[in-house]
Coordinates of C-alpha atoms in Angstrom, one line a residue:
X2 CA 0.0 0.0 0.0
X3 CA 2.8 2.4 0.8
X4 CA 4.4 1.8 -2.6
X5 CA 1.1 2.4 -4.3
X6 CA 0.8 5.7 -2.4
X7 CA 4.3 6.7 -3.5
X8 CA 3.4 6.0 -7.2
X9 CA 0.2 8.0 -7.0
X10 CA 2.0 10.9 -5.2
X11 CA 4.8 10.9 -7.9
X12 CA 2.3 10.8 -10.8
X13 CA 0.0 13.5 -9.3
X14 CA 3.0 15.7 -8.4
X15 CA 4.5 15.5 -11.9
X16 CA 1.1 16.3 -13.4
X17 CA 0.9 19.4 -11.1
X18 CA 4.3 20.5 -12.3
X19 CA 3.3 20.2 -16.0
X20 CA 0.1 22.3 -15.2
X21 CA 2.2 24.9 -13.3
X22 CA 4.7 25.3 -16.2
X23 CA 1.9 25.9 -18.7
X24 CA 0.2 28.4 -16.4
X25 CA 3.4 30.3 -16.0
X26 CA 3.9 30.3 -19.8
X27 CA 0.3 31.6 -20.2
X28 CA 1.0 34.3 -17.7
X29 CA 4.1 35.5 -19.6
X30 CA 2.2 35.6 -22.9
X31 CA -0.6 37.6 -21.3
X32 CA 1.8 40.2 -19.9
X33 CA 3.5 40.6 -23.3
X34 CA 0.2 41.3 -25.0
X35 CA -0.6 44.1 -22.5
X36 CA 0.0 47.7 -23.5
X37 CA 1.7 48.6 -20.2
X38 CA 4.6 46.1 -19.6
X39 CA 4.6 44.9 -16.0
X40 CA 7.0 42.5 -14.1
X41 CA 6.0 38.8 -14.3
X42 CA 5.8 38.6 -10.5
X43 CA 2.9 41.1 -10.4
X44 CA 0.7 38.5 -12.2
X45 CA -1.7 36.5 -10.0
X46 CA -1.7 33.8 -12.7
X47 CA 2.1 33.5 -12.5
X48 CA 1.9 33.1 -8.7
X49 CA -0.8 30.4 -9.1
X50 CA 1.7 28.5 -11.4
X51 CA 4.5 28.9 -8.9
X52 CA 2.3 27.6 -6.0
X53 CA 1.4 24.5 -8.0
X54 CA 5.1 24.0 -8.9
X55 CA 5.9 24.1 -5.1
X56 CA 3.2 21.6 -4.3
X57 CA 4.4 19.3 -7.1
X58 CA 8.0 19.4 -5.8
X59 CA 6.8 18.7 -2.2
X60 CA 4.7 15.8 -3.5
X61 CA 7.7 14.4 -5.4
X62 CA 9.9 14.7 -2.2
X63 CA 7.2 12.8 -0.2
X64 CA 6.9 10.1 -2.8
X65 CA 10.5 9.0 -2.2
X66 CA 9.6 8.2 1.3
X67 CA 7.0 5.6 0.2
X68 CA 8.3 4.1 -3.1
X69 CA 11.7 3.1 -4.4
X70 CA 13.9 5.5 -6.3
X71 CA 13.8 3.2 -9.4
X72 CA 10.1 3.8 -9.6
X73 CA 9.7 7.4 -8.6
X74 CA 12.4 8.9 -10.8
X75 CA 11.1 7.5 -14.2
X76 CA 7.7 8.8 -13.4
X77 CA 9.1 12.2 -14.2
X78 CA 7.9 11.5 -17.8
X79 CA 4.4 12.3 -16.6
X80 CA 5.3 16.0 -16.5
X81 CA 6.6 15.8 -20.1
X82 CA 3.6 14.1 -21.5
X83 CA 1.2 16.1 -19.3
X84 CA 2.8 19.4 -20.5
X85 CA 2.4 18.3 -24.2
X86 CA -1.3 17.6 -23.9
X87 CA -2.2 20.4 -21.4
X88 CA -0.6 23.0 -23.7
X89 CA -3.3 22.2 -26.2
X90 CA -5.9 23.7 -23.8
X91 CA -3.8 26.4 -22.1
X92 CA -1.8 27.7 -25.0
X93 CA -4.1 26.6 -27.9
X94 CA -1.4 24.5 -29.5
X95 CA -2.1 22.0 -32.2
X96 CA -2.1 18.3 -31.3
X97 CA 0.6 16.6 -33.3
X98 CA 0.8 13.0 -34.4
X99 CA 4.2 12.8 -32.6
X100 CA 2.4 13.8 -29.3
X101 CA -0.1 11.0 -29.7
X102 CA 2.5 8.4 -30.6
X103 CA 4.9 9.6 -27.8
X104 CA 2.1 9.7 -25.3
X105 CA 1.1 6.2 -26.1
X106 CA 4.6 4.9 -25.7
X107 CA 5.1 6.8 -22.5
X108 CA 1.8 5.5 -21.0
X109 CA 2.7 1.9 -22.0
X110 CA 6.2 2.4 -20.3
X111 CA 4.6 3.8 -17.1
X112 CA 2.3 0.7 -17.0
X113 CA 5.3 -1.6 -17.2
X114 CA 7.3 0.4 -14.7
X115 CA 4.5 0.2 -12.1
X116 CA 3.8 -3.5 -12.8
X117 CA 7.3 -4.7 -12.6
X118 CA 8.9 -2.3 -10.1
X119 CA 10.9 -3.8 -7.3
X120 CA 8.9 -4.5 -4.2
X121 CA 11.2 -3.5 -1.3
X122 CA 10.5 -2.6 2.3
X123 CA 10.2 1.2 2.5
X124 CA 10.9 1.7 6.3
X125 CA 14.3 3.1 6.0
X126 CA 15.9 3.9 9.4
X127 CA 19.0 6.1 10.1
X128 CA 21.0 3.0 11.0
X129 CA 20.3 1.4 7.6
X130 CA 21.4 4.6 5.8
X131 CA 24.6 4.6 7.8
X132 CA 25.2 1.0 6.8
X133 CA 24.6 1.8 3.2
X134 CA 26.9 4.8 3.2
X135 CA 29.9 2.7 4.3
X136 CA 29.2 -0.3 2.1
X137 CA 31.9 -1.2 -0.5
X138 CA 29.6 -1.0 -3.6
X139 CA 28.6 2.6 -2.8
X140 CA 32.2 3.5 -2.0
X141 CA 33.4 2.2 -5.3
X142 CA 30.5 3.9 -7.1
X143 CA 31.3 7.2 -5.3
X144 CA 35.0 7.1 -6.2
X145 CA 34.1 6.4 -9.9
X146 CA 31.5 9.2 -9.9
X147 CA 33.9 11.7 -8.4
X148 CA 36.6 10.9 -10.9
X149 CA 34.2 11.2 -13.9
X150 CA 32.8 14.4 -12.5
X151 CA 36.2 15.9 -12.0
X152 CA 37.3 15.1 -15.6
X153 CA 34.1 16.7 -17.0
X154 CA 34.5 19.7 -14.7
X155 CA 38.1 20.1 -15.9
X156 CA 37.0 20.2 -19.6
X157 CA 34.1 22.6 -18.6
X158 CA 36.3 25.0 -16.6
X159 CA 39.8 24.8 -18.2
X160 CA 39.0 23.9 -21.8
X161 CA 35.7 25.9 -21.9
X162 CA 33.9 22.8 -23.3
X163 CA 30.1 23.5 -22.9
X164 CA 28.7 20.7 -25.0
X165 CA 25.2 19.7 -24.1
X166 CA 26.4 16.1 -23.2
X167 CA 29.1 17.4 -20.9
X168 CA 26.7 19.7 -19.0
X169 CA 23.9 17.1 -18.7
X170 CA 26.3 14.3 -17.7
X171 CA 27.4 16.5 -14.8
X172 CA 23.7 17.2 -13.9
X173 CA 23.1 13.4 -14.0
X174 CA 26.0 12.6 -11.7
X175 CA 24.9 15.2 -9.2
X176 CA 21.3 14.0 -9.6
X177 CA 22.3 10.5 -8.5
X178 CA 23.5 11.9 -5.2
X179 CA 20.4 14.1 -4.9
X180 CA 17.9 11.2 -5.2
X181 CA 19.9 9.1 -2.7
X182 CA 19.8 12.0 -0.2
X183 CA 16.2 12.8 -0.9
X184 CA 15.2 9.2 -0.4
X185 CA 17.0 9.0 3.0
X186 CA 15.7 12.3 4.3
X187 CA 12.1 11.7 3.2
X188 CA 12.1 8.2 4.6
X189 CA 13.5 9.3 8.0
X190 CA 11.0 12.2 8.2
X191 CA 8.1 9.8 7.4
X192 CA 9.3 7.3 10.1
X193 CA 9.6 10.2 12.6
X194 CA 6.0 11.3 11.9
X195 CA 4.8 7.7 12.5
X196 CA 6.5 7.9 16.0
X197 CA 9.8 6.3 15.3
X198 CA 12.1 9.3 15.8
X199 CA 15.0 9.4 13.4
X200 CA 15.9 13.1 13.3
X201 CA 18.2 12.9 16.3
X202 CA 20.8 10.9 14.3
X203 CA 23.7 12.9 12.7
X204 CA 23.2 11.0 9.4
X205 CA 19.9 12.8 8.9
X206 CA 21.7 16.2 8.8
X207 CA 24.6 14.8 6.7
X208 CA 22.1 13.7 4.0
X209 CA 20.2 17.0 4.3
X210 CA 23.3 19.0 3.5
X211 CA 24.2 16.6 0.7
X212 CA 20.7 17.0 -0.7
X213 CA 20.8 20.8 -0.7
X214 CA 24.3 21.1 -2.0
X215 CA 24.0 18.6 -4.9
X216 CA 20.6 20.1 -5.8
X217 CA 22.0 23.6 -6.0
X218 CA 24.9 22.6 -8.3
X219 CA 22.6 20.4 -10.4
X220 CA 20.3 23.4 -10.9
X221 CA 23.3 25.6 -11.9
X222 CA 24.5 23.3 -14.7
X223 CA 21.0 22.6 -15.9
X224 CA 20.3 26.3 -16.2
X225 CA 23.5 26.7 -18.1
X226 CA 22.3 24.0 -20.6
X227 CA 18.9 25.6 -20.9
X228 CA 20.7 29.0 -21.6
X229 CA 22.9 27.6 -24.3
X230 CA 20.6 25.0 -26.0
X231 CA 16.9 24.7 -26.9
X232 CA 14.6 23.1 -24.4
X233 CA 13.6 20.6 -27.1
X234 CA 17.1 19.2 -26.9
X235 CA 17.7 19.6 -23.2
X236 CA 14.5 18.0 -21.9
X237 CA 14.7 14.5 -23.5
X238 CA 18.4 14.1 -22.9
X239 CA 18.2 15.3 -19.3
X240 CA 15.3 12.9 -18.7
X241 CA 17.2 9.9 -20.1
X242 CA 20.4 10.8 -18.1
X243 CA 18.5 11.5 -14.9
X244 CA 16.4 8.4 -15.0
X245 CA 19.5 6.2 -15.8
X246 CA 21.6 7.7 -13.0
X247 CA 18.6 7.5 -10.5
X248 CA 18.1 3.8 -11.3
X249 CA 21.8 3.0 -11.0
X250 CA 22.0 4.8 -7.6
X251 CA 18.9 3.0 -6.4
X252 CA 20.3 -0.4 -7.4
X253 CA 23.8 0.3 -5.9
X254 CA 22.9 2.3 -2.7
X255 CA 19.5 0.9 -1.7
X256 CA 19.9 -2.5 -3.4
X257 CA 16.3 -2.2 -4.8
X258 CA 16.7 -5.1 -7.4
X259 CA 18.5 -7.5 -5.0
X260 CA 15.8 -10.1 -4.9
X261 CA 13.9 -9.3 -8.2
X262 CA 13.4 -12.0 -10.9
X263 CA 15.3 -11.6 -14.1
X264 CA 12.0 -11.2 -16.1
X265 CA 10.8 -8.4 -13.8
X266 CA 14.1 -6.6 -14.3
X267 CA 14.0 -6.9 -18.0
X268 CA 10.3 -5.7 -18.3
X269 CA 11.1 -2.8 -15.9
X270 CA 14.0 -1.7 -18.0
X271 CA 11.9 -2.1 -21.2
X272 CA 9.3 0.2 -19.6
X273 CA 12.0 2.8 -18.9
X274 CA 13.1 2.5 -22.6
X275 CA 9.5 3.0 -23.9
X276 CA 9.0 6.0 -21.6
X277 CA 12.3 7.6 -22.7
X278 CA 11.5 7.0 -26.4
X279 CA 8.1 8.6 -25.9
X280 CA 9.6 11.7 -24.3
X281 CA 12.1 12.0 -27.2
X282 CA 9.4 11.7 -29.8
X283 CA 7.2 14.3 -28.0
X284 CA 10.1 16.8 -27.8
X285 CA 11.6 16.1 -31.2
X286 CA 11.0 18.8 -33.9
X287 CA 9.0 20.8 -31.4
X288 CA 9.3 24.5 -32.4
X289 CA 10.6 26.9 -29.8
X290 CA 8.3 29.8 -29.2
X291 CA 9.7 33.4 -29.1
X292 CA 7.8 36.3 -27.9
X293 CA 7.8 39.0 -30.6
X294 CA 8.2 42.4 -29.1
X295 CA 8.5 45.3 -31.6
X296 CA 11.8 47.3 -31.3
X297 CA 10.2 50.6 -32.4
X298 CA 6.5 51.5 -32.3
X299 CA 6.1 54.1 -35.0
X300 CA 2.6 54.9 -33.7
X301 CA 4.1 56.7 -30.7
X302 CA 6.4 59.0 -32.8
X303 CA 4.7 62.4 -33.0
X304 CA 4.1 63.9 -36.4
X305 CA 6.0 61.1 -38.1
X306 CA 4.5 59.4 -41.2
X307 CA 5.4 55.9 -42.0
X308 CA 6.9 56.2 -45.5
X309 CA 9.5 53.4 -45.5
X310 CA 10.6 50.5 -43.5
X311 CA 10.1 50.3 -39.8
X312 CA 13.4 48.5 -39.4
X313 CA 16.1 49.1 -42.1
X314 CA 18.2 46.2 -43.2
X315 CA 21.0 45.6 -40.7
X316 CA 23.4 44.9 -43.5
X317 CA 22.6 48.2 -45.2
X318 CA 25.0 51.1 -45.0
X319 CA 22.2 53.4 -43.8
X320 CA 21.3 51.2 -40.8
X321 CA 20.9 53.4 -37.7
X322 CA 20.7 56.6 -39.8
X323 CA 17.9 58.5 -41.5
X324 CA 17.1 57.6 -45.1
X325 CA 18.6 60.2 -47.5
X326 CA 15.4 60.5 -49.5
X327 CA 13.4 61.2 -46.3
X328 CA 16.1 63.8 -45.3
X329 CA 15.8 65.6 -48.6
X330 CA 12.0 65.7 -48.4
X331 CA 12.2 67.2 -44.9
X332 CA 14.6 70.0 -46.1
X333 CA 12.2 70.9 -49.0
X334 CA 9.3 71.1 -46.6

């Protein structure tokens, strides 16, 4: 029952996130269309979207306390498919064939994920977390992850390599630590609420610091990727990398597939593959929207008649100067 609760929480939270993103986009579009430009934070609609986003993130955090990492993390695809379909109603977008195909694959993948997810006990105590932290599989995994991250960071800082794969691989490596810490903190809080106090152990605060730090740096590199590349490229790659790193960390740290049958593991991974493929199809060839704001509004220039171009050709020699013909007419008048 607790695992089912975690699944429902994760799915509902990611759906709320998709709704919130579309509401925020709608708020920005409304503000641009207004005659008097106002800051986005003055919009009630934008604050409504932010509130839903906060509720979604809290729900996701809580879901890790009831369900395994390997099940909660892949359910992030719900926000992608939800956003694609909700935008049809909020932003009046056209439903594409790719959306329907991608949505079908994603829903099929979610069904396989939920059906063949590992069934592990979710009461995670502070002592268990301490035991997992010093286990040799996690120590080896941590050393390898640190080495790979340092190599990527060297190319990013010293060689100025800002390729999308480099940035999102660093995000994924940090995300693996984030989900491990979130799972530990959420589970210990859930046990404490039930009456089994876990917040007095030092490992709770260690994992809280790890969660906050890794999440902050993860956000930094993800924002860098979003700044340099289109969201249509960042979203599917980030989802695939994040899901893969989360599953690996769940398997190594929490040993979530330790007693699972081979067929269940295969079907679960096949569900992940279908979900990832669905997300890629939905995001592929999706056009980026740019808000067109006029550079000069000729209607506000007093006693000026529109006789030529609003914007001269930037490659023309007279760009940024008055047209010679207009200048001669002005002298004659």
